[in-house]
Amino acid sequence: MTTPRRTLAVQLRDQIRDLVVTEGLNPGDKLPSENDLIARFGVGRTTVREALKLLEQDGVVQTRQGDGRYLTTQPGLDRPLTRLEGVTEMLASRDLAVHNTVLDIALIEPDEEQRRQLRLAAGEALVRLERRRQHRDDILLYSIDLFPRSLVPQPLSEVDWTGSLFALLSDHGHPVAYALTQVRAVTLDRALARRLGQPATVAWLLLAQTHHDHAGRPLLYSEDYHRGTDFSFHLVRRRH
């Protein structure tokens, strides 16, 4: 299988990231102008603007109207809400050295709502996976995933649960195609906040999602708590 070629804008985005490092730019510093980037990299203005837009979407660059573009002073994870990506993939896209810790992995008996939501066969158990993701000592995300035991048939003790769950399901012939998502702002209950070592007053963005395959079969229910000080999501809203 051949690897798809990256677009010029994506290549330029990565070159600008390298430029930031080689020139020792810091958060709050101004980026070279569009004309400077055109001359330096030998590309057109459209490509430069597309690359800068990608950096804005990644939370690396912010535009100050009439004054150019600057490195963000407090980089966050700003993602389009309509893009379905696993947490592992999302964090990797920001080049964060993220450590995934499995807090619990267990077989559970589903309740009636879980059985209905995931269309479970009679007597089928669920796998419940509980994890936290942190960058250095900073916890960015806490997640709970539920999926039918039949999707991953080997013994649970033989599976590396620290990697991408999307990739694991795909490897077993169950690629995720889309998700139905509910987003709301929450705070952690005091017991969970103590367990994670987080203040109970911090807001988190909870994405509760039911993931389906291309045929519409539900594969996975997830609750991903994104720390509100580090994550934001954007979407396009249109009038009918």
mmCIF file of C-alpha atoms in Angstrom:
data_model
loop_
_atom_site.group_PDB
_atom_site.id
_atom_site.type_symbol
_atom_site.label_atom_id
_atom_site.label_comp_id
_atom_site.label_asym_id
_atom_site.label_seq_id
_atom_site.Cartn_x
_atom_site.Cartn_y
_atom_site.Cartn_z
ATOM 1 C CA MET A 1 0.000 0.000 0.000
ATOM 2 C CA THR A 2 1.377 3.419 -0.923
ATOM 3 C CA THR A 3 1.409 6.221 1.601
ATOM 4 C CA PRO A 4 -0.672 9.247 0.541
ATOM 5 C CA ARG A 5 1.404 12.316 -0.252
ATOM 6 C CA ARG A 6 1.025 15.158 2.156
ATOM 7 C CA THR A 7 -0.347 18.375 0.702
ATOM 8 C CA LEU A 8 1.920 21.396 0.299
ATOM 9 C CA ALA A 9 0.050 23.179 3.088
ATOM 10 C CA VAL A 10 0.649 20.301 5.520
ATOM 11 C CA GLN A 11 4.335 20.142 4.547
ATOM 12 C CA LEU A 12 4.658 23.899 5.052
ATOM 13 C CA ARG A 13 2.889 23.708 8.417
ATOM 14 C CA ASP A 14 5.534 21.246 9.600
ATOM 15 C CA GLN A 15 8.330 23.416 8.160
ATOM 16 C CA ILE A 16 7.011 26.424 10.071
ATOM 17 C CA ARG A 17 6.968 24.322 13.251
ATOM 18 C CA ASP A 18 10.630 23.475 12.587
ATOM 19 C CA LEU A 19 11.349 27.151 11.956
ATOM 20 C CA VAL A 20 9.909 28.052 15.360
ATOM 21 C CA VAL A 21 12.345 25.629 17.000
ATOM 22 C CA THR A 22 15.448 26.523 14.976
ATOM 23 C CA GLU A 23 14.961 30.258 15.469
ATOM 24 C CA GLY A 24 14.211 29.847 19.161
ATOM 25 C CA LEU A 25 10.815 31.539 19.044
ATOM 26 C CA ASN A 26 8.874 31.525 22.307
ATOM 27 C CA PRO A 27 5.157 31.741 23.143
ATOM 28 C CA GLY A 28 4.038 35.312 22.447
ATOM 29 C CA ASP A 29 6.673 35.913 19.734
ATOM 30 C CA LYS A 30 5.583 37.128 16.325
ATOM 31 C CA LEU A 31 5.864 34.789 13.345
ATOM 32 C CA PRO A 32 7.524 35.896 10.089
ATOM 33 C CA SER A 33 5.098 37.654 7.752
ATOM 34 C CA GLU A 34 3.345 35.936 4.874
ATOM 35 C CA ASN A 35 5.774 37.600 2.435
ATOM 36 C CA ASP A 36 8.755 36.352 4.463
ATOM 37 C CA LEU A 37 7.392 32.798 4.434
ATOM 38 C CA ILE A 38 6.704 32.962 0.686
ATOM 39 C CA ALA A 39 10.277 34.068 0.010
ATOM 40 C CA ARG A 40 11.827 31.616 2.468
ATOM 41 C CA PHE A 41 9.993 28.490 1.331
ATOM 42 C CA GLY A 42 9.248 29.308 -2.318
ATOM 43 C CA VAL A 43 5.503 28.660 -2.120
ATOM 44 C CA GLY A 44 2.422 30.636 -3.037
ATOM 45 C CA ARG A 45 0.381 32.863 -0.772
ATOM 46 C CA THR A 46 -2.565 30.458 -0.767
ATOM 47 C CA THR A 47 -0.339 27.642 0.532
ATOM 48 C CA VAL A 48 1.090 29.920 3.237
ATOM 49 C CA ARG A 49 -2.370 30.941 4.403
ATOM 50 C CA GLU A 50 -3.597 27.337 4.441
ATOM 51 C CA ALA A 51 -0.558 26.273 6.502
ATOM 52 C CA LEU A 52 -1.080 29.109 8.970
ATOM 53 C CA LYS A 53 -4.751 28.174 9.249
ATOM 54 C CA LEU A 54 -3.723 24.611 10.133
ATOM 55 C CA LEU A 55 -1.443 25.983 12.850
ATOM 56 C CA GLU A 56 -4.330 28.080 14.184
ATOM 57 C CA GLN A 57 -6.536 24.969 14.281
ATOM 58 C CA ASP A 58 -3.787 23.165 16.189
ATOM 59 C CA GLY A 59 -3.729 25.970 18.757
ATOM 60 C CA VAL A 60 -0.128 26.924 17.938
ATOM 61 C CA VAL A 61 -0.762 30.296 16.295
ATOM 62 C CA GLN A 62 -3.184 33.120 16.958
ATOM 63 C CA THR A 63 -3.993 36.021 14.630
ATOM 64 C CA ARG A 64 -4.045 39.590 15.932
ATOM 65 C CA GLN A 65 -6.103 41.640 13.539
ATOM 66 C CA GLY A 66 -3.913 44.133 11.717
ATOM 67 C CA ASP A 67 -0.778 43.024 13.572
ATOM 68 C CA GLY A 68 0.121 39.595 12.176
ATOM 69 C CA ARG A 69 0.340 36.144 13.717
ATOM 70 C CA TYR A 70 1.875 35.155 17.037
ATOM 71 C CA LEU A 71 2.705 31.949 18.836
ATOM 72 C CA THR A 72 0.021 31.331 21.416
ATOM 73 C CA THR A 73 1.042 32.217 24.941
ATOM 74 C CA GLN A 74 -0.907 29.325 26.437
ATOM 75 C CA PRO A 75 -1.141 26.591 23.813
ATOM 76 C CA GLY A 76 -4.250 24.488 24.107
ATOM 77 C CA LEU A 77 -5.842 21.645 22.195
ATOM 78 C CA ASP A 78 -8.345 23.260 19.869
ATOM 79 C CA ARG A 79 -9.987 20.684 17.604
ATOM 80 C CA PRO A 80 -12.839 20.734 15.094
ATOM 81 C CA LEU A 81 -15.713 18.946 16.813
ATOM 82 C CA THR A 82 -16.801 17.347 13.541
ATOM 83 C CA ARG A 83 -13.473 15.489 13.170
ATOM 84 C CA LEU A 84 -13.707 12.025 14.699
ATOM 85 C CA GLU A 85 -10.324 11.026 16.064
ATOM 86 C CA GLY A 86 -9.148 8.922 18.937
ATOM 87 C CA VAL A 87 -7.706 10.598 21.981
ATOM 88 C CA THR A 88 -4.318 8.979 21.337
ATOM 89 C CA GLU A 89 -4.280 10.375 17.791
ATOM 90 C CA MET A 90 -5.433 13.813 18.904
ATOM 91 C CA LEU A 91 -2.716 14.190 21.528
ATOM 92 C CA ALA A 92 -0.048 12.786 19.204
ATOM 93 C CA SER A 93 -0.947 15.429 16.603
ATOM 94 C CA ARG A 94 0.304 18.076 19.056
ATOM 95 C CA ASP A 95 3.618 16.241 19.570
ATOM 96 C CA LEU A 96 2.841 15.857 23.273
ATOM 97 C CA ALA A 97 4.761 13.167 25.142
ATOM 98 C CA VAL A 98 1.630 11.630 26.622
ATOM 99 C CA HIS A 99 1.690 8.799 29.122
ATOM 100 C CA ASN A 100 -1.414 6.590 29.169
ATOM 101 C CA THR A 101 -2.181 4.888 32.463
ATOM 102 C CA VAL A 102 -4.724 2.063 32.746
ATOM 103 C CA LEU A 103 -6.639 2.600 35.983
ATOM 104 C CA ASP A 104 -8.872 -0.430 35.540
ATOM 105 C CA ILE A 105 -9.782 -3.075 32.968
ATOM 106 C CA ALA A 106 -12.627 -5.458 33.770
ATOM 107 C CA LEU A 107 -15.503 -7.513 32.439
ATOM 108 C CA ILE A 108 -18.864 -6.226 33.649
ATOM 109 C CA GLU A 109 -22.495 -7.207 33.325
ATOM 110 C CA PRO A 110 -24.267 -4.539 31.256
ATOM 111 C CA ASP A 111 -27.363 -2.809 32.539
ATOM 112 C CA GLU A 112 -30.469 -2.492 30.372
ATOM 113 C CA GLU A 113 -29.465 0.895 28.940
ATOM 114 C CA GLN A 114 -25.994 -0.332 27.977
ATOM 115 C CA ARG A 115 -27.462 -3.489 26.439
ATOM 116 C CA ARG A 116 -29.856 -1.414 24.354
ATOM 117 C CA GLN A 117 -27.292 1.212 23.377
ATOM 118 C CA LEU A 118 -24.702 -1.299 22.171
ATOM 119 C CA ARG A 119 -27.269 -3.858 20.905
ATOM 120 C CA LEU A 120 -25.713 -6.643 22.922
ATOM 121 C CA ALA A 121 -26.622 -10.276 22.480
ATOM 122 C CA ALA A 122 -28.206 -12.042 25.426
ATOM 123 C CA GLY A 123 -25.583 -12.920 28.030
ATOM 124 C CA GLU A 124 -22.817 -10.872 26.350
ATOM 125 C CA ALA A 125 -20.467 -9.086 28.737
ATOM 126 C CA LEU A 126 -18.890 -5.659 28.362
ATOM 127 C CA VAL A 127 -15.260 -4.678 28.685
ATOM 128 C CA ARG A 128 -14.880 -1.572 30.837
ATOM 129 C CA LEU A 129 -11.607 0.300 30.311
ATOM 130 C CA GLU A 130 -10.695 3.232 32.552
ATOM 131 C CA ARG A 131 -7.642 5.351 31.713
ATOM 132 C CA ARG A 132 -5.979 8.696 32.318
ATOM 133 C CA ARG A 133 -3.725 10.579 29.900
ATOM 134 C CA GLN A 134 -1.075 12.953 31.158
ATOM 135 C CA HIS A 135 1.712 15.111 29.790
ATOM 136 C CA ARG A 136 4.590 14.994 32.254
ATOM 137 C CA ASP A 137 2.748 15.313 35.600
ATOM 138 C CA ASP A 138 -0.230 17.114 34.078
ATOM 139 C CA ILE A 139 -3.446 15.091 33.712
ATOM 140 C CA LEU A 140 -5.162 16.215 30.509
ATOM 141 C CA LEU A 141 -7.855 13.613 30.076
ATOM 142 C CA TYR A 142 -9.762 10.905 31.909
ATOM 143 C CA SER A 143 -11.762 8.325 29.991
ATOM 144 C CA ILE A 144 -14.093 5.366 30.391
ATOM 145 C CA ASP A 145 -14.697 3.050 27.420
ATOM 146 C CA LEU A 146 -17.284 0.263 27.159
ATOM 147 C CA PHE A 147 -17.410 -2.251 24.308
ATOM 148 C CA PRO A 148 -18.674 -5.801 23.717
ATOM 149 C CA ARG A 149 -16.321 -8.528 24.854
ATOM 150 C CA SER A 150 -16.693 -10.294 21.487
ATOM 151 C CA LEU A 151 -14.885 -7.481 19.636
ATOM 152 C CA VAL A 152 -11.508 -8.330 21.216
ATOM 153 C CA PRO A 153 -11.509 -12.096 21.712
ATOM 154 C CA GLN A 154 -8.051 -12.681 23.195
ATOM 155 C CA PRO A 155 -7.488 -12.699 26.983
ATOM 156 C CA LEU A 156 -7.647 -9.163 28.373
ATOM 157 C CA SER A 157 -4.305 -9.656 30.122
ATOM 158 C CA GLU A 158 -2.597 -10.130 26.737
ATOM 159 C CA VAL A 159 -3.725 -6.800 25.271
ATOM 160 C CA ASP A 160 -1.760 -3.537 25.487
ATOM 161 C CA TRP A 161 -4.511 -1.195 26.667
ATOM 162 C CA THR A 162 -2.271 1.904 26.713
ATOM 163 C CA GLY A 163 -2.480 2.439 22.942
ATOM 164 C CA SER A 164 -5.203 3.601 20.573
ATOM 165 C CA LEU A 165 -8.504 1.821 21.125
ATOM 166 C CA PHE A 166 -9.618 2.785 17.602
ATOM 167 C CA ALA A 167 -6.526 1.070 16.190
ATOM 168 C CA LEU A 168 -7.116 -2.010 18.341
ATOM 169 C CA LEU A 169 -10.716 -2.374 17.158
ATOM 170 C CA SER A 170 -9.657 -1.822 13.542
ATOM 171 C CA ASP A 171 -6.979 -4.518 13.872
ATOM 172 C CA HIS A 172 -9.755 -6.930 14.892
ATOM 173 C CA GLY A 173 -11.876 -6.025 11.865
ATOM 174 C CA HIS A 174 -14.089 -3.396 13.524
ATOM 175 C CA PRO A 175 -13.078 0.061 12.229
ATOM 176 C CA VAL A 176 -14.954 3.019 13.707
ATOM 177 C CA ALA A 177 -16.675 5.129 11.045
ATOM 178 C CA TYR A 178 -18.677 7.727 12.956
ATOM 179 C CA ALA A 179 -19.931 8.677 16.397
ATOM 180 C CA LEU A 180 -23.028 10.231 17.916
ATOM 181 C CA THR A 181 -21.731 12.735 20.423
ATOM 182 C CA GLN A 182 -23.096 14.728 23.339
ATOM 183 C CA VAL A 183 -20.918 17.517 24.753
ATOM 184 C CA ARG A 184 -21.399 19.165 28.109
ATOM 185 C CA ALA A 185 -19.356 20.991 30.724
ATOM 186 C CA VAL A 186 -18.986 19.183 34.049
ATOM 187 C CA THR A 187 -16.945 19.141 37.215
ATOM 188 C CA LEU A 188 -15.579 15.934 38.690
ATOM 189 C CA ASP A 189 -17.299 14.530 41.743
ATOM 190 C CA ARG A 190 -15.154 14.885 44.843
ATOM 191 C CA ALA A 191 -14.178 11.213 45.039
ATOM 192 C CA LEU A 192 -12.957 11.129 41.421
ATOM 193 C CA ALA A 193 -11.240 14.509 41.787
ATOM 194 C CA ARG A 194 -9.320 13.188 44.799
ATOM 195 C CA ARG A 195 -8.463 9.992 42.934
ATOM 196 C CA LEU A 196 -7.036 11.947 39.988
ATOM 197 C CA GLY A 197 -5.428 14.587 42.187
ATOM 198 C CA GLN A 198 -7.429 17.375 40.531
ATOM 199 C CA PRO A 199 -9.332 20.324 42.027
ATOM 200 C CA ALA A 200 -13.053 19.648 42.201
ATOM 201 C CA THR A 201 -13.734 23.191 40.954
ATOM 202 C CA VAL A 202 -12.062 22.796 37.515
ATOM 203 C CA ALA A 203 -14.438 22.507 34.545
ATOM 204 C CA TRP A 204 -14.055 19.556 32.173
ATOM 205 C CA LEU A 205 -15.574 19.036 28.731
ATOM 206 C CA LEU A 206 -17.302 15.665 28.700
ATOM 207 C CA LEU A 207 -17.758 14.010 25.302
ATOM 208 C CA ALA A 208 -20.160 11.084 25.666
ATOM 209 C CA GLN A 209 -20.051 9.168 22.396
ATOM 210 C CA THR A 210 -21.480 6.046 20.815
ATOM 211 C CA HIS A 211 -19.157 4.917 18.021
ATOM 212 C CA HIS A 212 -20.440 2.938 15.034
ATOM 213 C CA ASP A 213 -18.976 1.012 12.114
ATOM 214 C CA HIS A 214 -19.812 1.710 8.451
ATOM 215 C CA ALA A 215 -22.884 -0.518 8.656
ATOM 216 C CA GLY A 216 -24.238 1.425 11.627
ATOM 217 C CA ARG A 217 -23.439 -1.224 14.235
ATOM 218 C CA PRO A 218 -22.552 0.324 17.622
ATOM 219 C CA LEU A 219 -19.053 -0.740 18.650
ATOM 220 C CA LEU A 220 -18.055 1.424 21.566
ATOM 221 C CA TYR A 221 -19.467 3.815 24.144
ATOM 222 C CA SER A 222 -16.985 6.285 25.579
ATOM 223 C CA GLU A 223 -16.956 9.085 28.123
ATOM 224 C CA ASP A 224 -13.930 11.321 27.633
ATOM 225 C CA TYR A 225 -13.339 14.081 30.184
ATOM 226 C CA HIS A 226 -11.141 16.790 28.620
ATOM 227 C CA ARG A 227 -9.705 19.299 31.088
ATOM 228 C CA GLY A 228 -11.303 22.600 30.203
ATOM 229 C CA THR A 229 -8.170 24.677 30.721
ATOM 230 C CA ASP A 230 -6.385 22.702 27.977
ATOM 231 C CA PHE A 231 -9.042 21.722 25.436
ATOM 232 C CA SER A 232 -11.494 23.515 23.222
ATOM 233 C CA PHE A 233 -13.489 22.356 20.228
ATOM 234 C CA HIS A 234 -14.857 24.327 17.317
ATOM 235 C CA LEU A 235 -17.516 23.671 14.724
ATOM 236 C CA VAL A 236 -19.237 25.366 11.809
ATOM 237 C CA ARG A 237 -22.894 26.292 12.314
ATOM 238 C CA ARG A 238 -25.002 27.102 9.255
ATOM 239 C CA ARG A 239 -28.416 28.651 8.808
ATOM 240 C CA HIS A 240 -30.916 26.593 6.830
#
